[in-house]
C-alpha atoms as a PDB file:
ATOM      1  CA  UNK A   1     100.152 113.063 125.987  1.00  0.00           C
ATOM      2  CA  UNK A   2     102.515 109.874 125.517  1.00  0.00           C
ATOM      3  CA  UNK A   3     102.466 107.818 122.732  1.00  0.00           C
ATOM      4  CA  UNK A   4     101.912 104.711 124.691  1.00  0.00           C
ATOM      5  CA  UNK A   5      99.180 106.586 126.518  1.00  0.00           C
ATOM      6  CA  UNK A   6      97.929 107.472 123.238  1.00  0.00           C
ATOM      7  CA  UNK A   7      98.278 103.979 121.519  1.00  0.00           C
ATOM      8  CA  UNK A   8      96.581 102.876 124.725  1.00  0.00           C
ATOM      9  CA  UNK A   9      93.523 104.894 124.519  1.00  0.00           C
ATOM     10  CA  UNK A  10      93.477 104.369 120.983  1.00  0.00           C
ATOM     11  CA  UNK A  11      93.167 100.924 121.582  1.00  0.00           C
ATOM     12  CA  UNK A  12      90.557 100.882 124.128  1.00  0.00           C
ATOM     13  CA  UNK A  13      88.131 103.110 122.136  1.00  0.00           C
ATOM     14  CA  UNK A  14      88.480 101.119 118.843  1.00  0.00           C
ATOM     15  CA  UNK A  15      87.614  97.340 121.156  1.00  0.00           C
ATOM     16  CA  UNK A  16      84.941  99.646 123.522  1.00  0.00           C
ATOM     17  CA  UNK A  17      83.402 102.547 122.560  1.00  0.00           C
ATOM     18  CA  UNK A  18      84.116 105.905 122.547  1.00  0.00           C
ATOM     19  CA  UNK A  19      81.398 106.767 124.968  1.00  0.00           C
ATOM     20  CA  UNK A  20      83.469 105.866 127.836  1.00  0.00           C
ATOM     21  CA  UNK A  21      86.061 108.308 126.972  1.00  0.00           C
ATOM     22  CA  UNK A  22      83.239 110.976 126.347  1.00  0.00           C
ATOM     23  CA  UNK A  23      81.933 110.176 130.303  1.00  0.00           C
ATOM     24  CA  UNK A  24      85.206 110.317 131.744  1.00  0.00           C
ATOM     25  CA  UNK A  25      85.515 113.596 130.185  1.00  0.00           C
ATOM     26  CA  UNK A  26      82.197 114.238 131.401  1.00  0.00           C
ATOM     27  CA  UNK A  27      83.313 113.085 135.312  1.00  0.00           C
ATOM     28  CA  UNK A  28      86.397 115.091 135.413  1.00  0.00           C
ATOM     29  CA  UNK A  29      84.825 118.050 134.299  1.00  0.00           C
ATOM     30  CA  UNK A  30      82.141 117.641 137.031  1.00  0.00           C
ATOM     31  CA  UNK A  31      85.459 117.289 139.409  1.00  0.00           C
ATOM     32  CA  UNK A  32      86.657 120.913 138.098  1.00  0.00           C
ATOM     33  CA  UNK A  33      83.990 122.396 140.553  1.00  0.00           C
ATOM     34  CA  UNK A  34      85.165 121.289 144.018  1.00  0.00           C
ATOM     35  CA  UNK A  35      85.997 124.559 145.459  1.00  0.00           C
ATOM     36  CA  UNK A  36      89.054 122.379 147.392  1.00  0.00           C
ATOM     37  CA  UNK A  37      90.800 121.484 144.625  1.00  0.00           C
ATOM     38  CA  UNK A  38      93.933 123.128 144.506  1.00  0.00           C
ATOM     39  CA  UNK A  39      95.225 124.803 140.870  1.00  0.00           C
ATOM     40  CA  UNK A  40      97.845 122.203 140.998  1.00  0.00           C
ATOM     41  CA  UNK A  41      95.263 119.556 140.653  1.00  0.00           C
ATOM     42  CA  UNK A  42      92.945 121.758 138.175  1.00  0.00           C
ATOM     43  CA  UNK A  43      95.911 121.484 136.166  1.00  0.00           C
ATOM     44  CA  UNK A  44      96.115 117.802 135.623  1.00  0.00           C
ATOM     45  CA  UNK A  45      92.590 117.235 135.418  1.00  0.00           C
ATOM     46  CA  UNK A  46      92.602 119.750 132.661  1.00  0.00           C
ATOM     47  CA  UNK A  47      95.147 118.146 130.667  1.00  0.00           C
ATOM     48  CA  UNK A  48      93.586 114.938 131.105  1.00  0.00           C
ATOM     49  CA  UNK A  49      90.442 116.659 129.463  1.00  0.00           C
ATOM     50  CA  UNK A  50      92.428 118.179 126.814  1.00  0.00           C
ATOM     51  CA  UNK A  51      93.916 115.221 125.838  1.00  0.00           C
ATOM     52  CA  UNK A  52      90.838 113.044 125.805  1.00  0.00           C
ATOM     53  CA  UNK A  53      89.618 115.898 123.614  1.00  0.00           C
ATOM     54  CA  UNK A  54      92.213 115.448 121.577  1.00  0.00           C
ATOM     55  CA  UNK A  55      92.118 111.709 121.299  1.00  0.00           C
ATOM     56  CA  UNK A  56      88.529 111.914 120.205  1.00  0.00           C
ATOM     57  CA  UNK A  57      89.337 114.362 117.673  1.00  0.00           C
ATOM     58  CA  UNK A  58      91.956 111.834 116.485  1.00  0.00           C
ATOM     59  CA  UNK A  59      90.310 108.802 116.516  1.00  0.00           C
ATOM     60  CA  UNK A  60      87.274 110.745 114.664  1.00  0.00           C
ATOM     61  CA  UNK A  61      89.861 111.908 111.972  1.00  0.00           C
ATOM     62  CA  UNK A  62      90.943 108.337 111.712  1.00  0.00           C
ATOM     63  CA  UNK A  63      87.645 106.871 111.412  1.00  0.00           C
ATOM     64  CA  UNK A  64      86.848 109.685 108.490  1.00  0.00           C
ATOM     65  CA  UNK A  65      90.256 108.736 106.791  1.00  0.00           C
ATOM     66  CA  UNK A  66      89.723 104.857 106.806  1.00  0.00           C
ATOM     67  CA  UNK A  67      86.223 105.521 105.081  1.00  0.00           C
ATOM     68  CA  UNK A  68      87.659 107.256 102.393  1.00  0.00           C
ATOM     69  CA  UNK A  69      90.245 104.918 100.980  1.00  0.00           C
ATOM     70  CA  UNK A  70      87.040 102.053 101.226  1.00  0.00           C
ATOM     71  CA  UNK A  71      85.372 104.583  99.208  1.00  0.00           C
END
């Protein structure tokens, strides 16, 4: 993933809610299983999922990390 894609997302989760990244993940897994999806297509929606995955992950780490030095 970009950086400004990253910063971005970042961004959105920490003035939203990280539940809208979780349903999107959600959604485009659900769009894995249309049989007419070609792999070409499989392929982006799966690194879209593996970087929201990833973002999460971050932004879970960051959270963790923020409490700590309050701490």
């Amino acid at each position: 993933m970009k950086l400004p894609v990253i910063k971005h997302l970042t961004s959105f989760i920490s003035e939203n809610d990280e539940d809208y990244v979780i349903e999107t993940i959600e959604t485009l897994e659900a769009l894995t299983e249309v049989p007419s999806l070609k792999d070409e297509e499989l392929d982006v929606i799966g690194e879209l999922i593996s970087n929201m995955y990833a973002l999460l992950k971050y932004t879970k780490w960051k959270k963790k990390e923020r409490q700590e030095k309050k701490h």
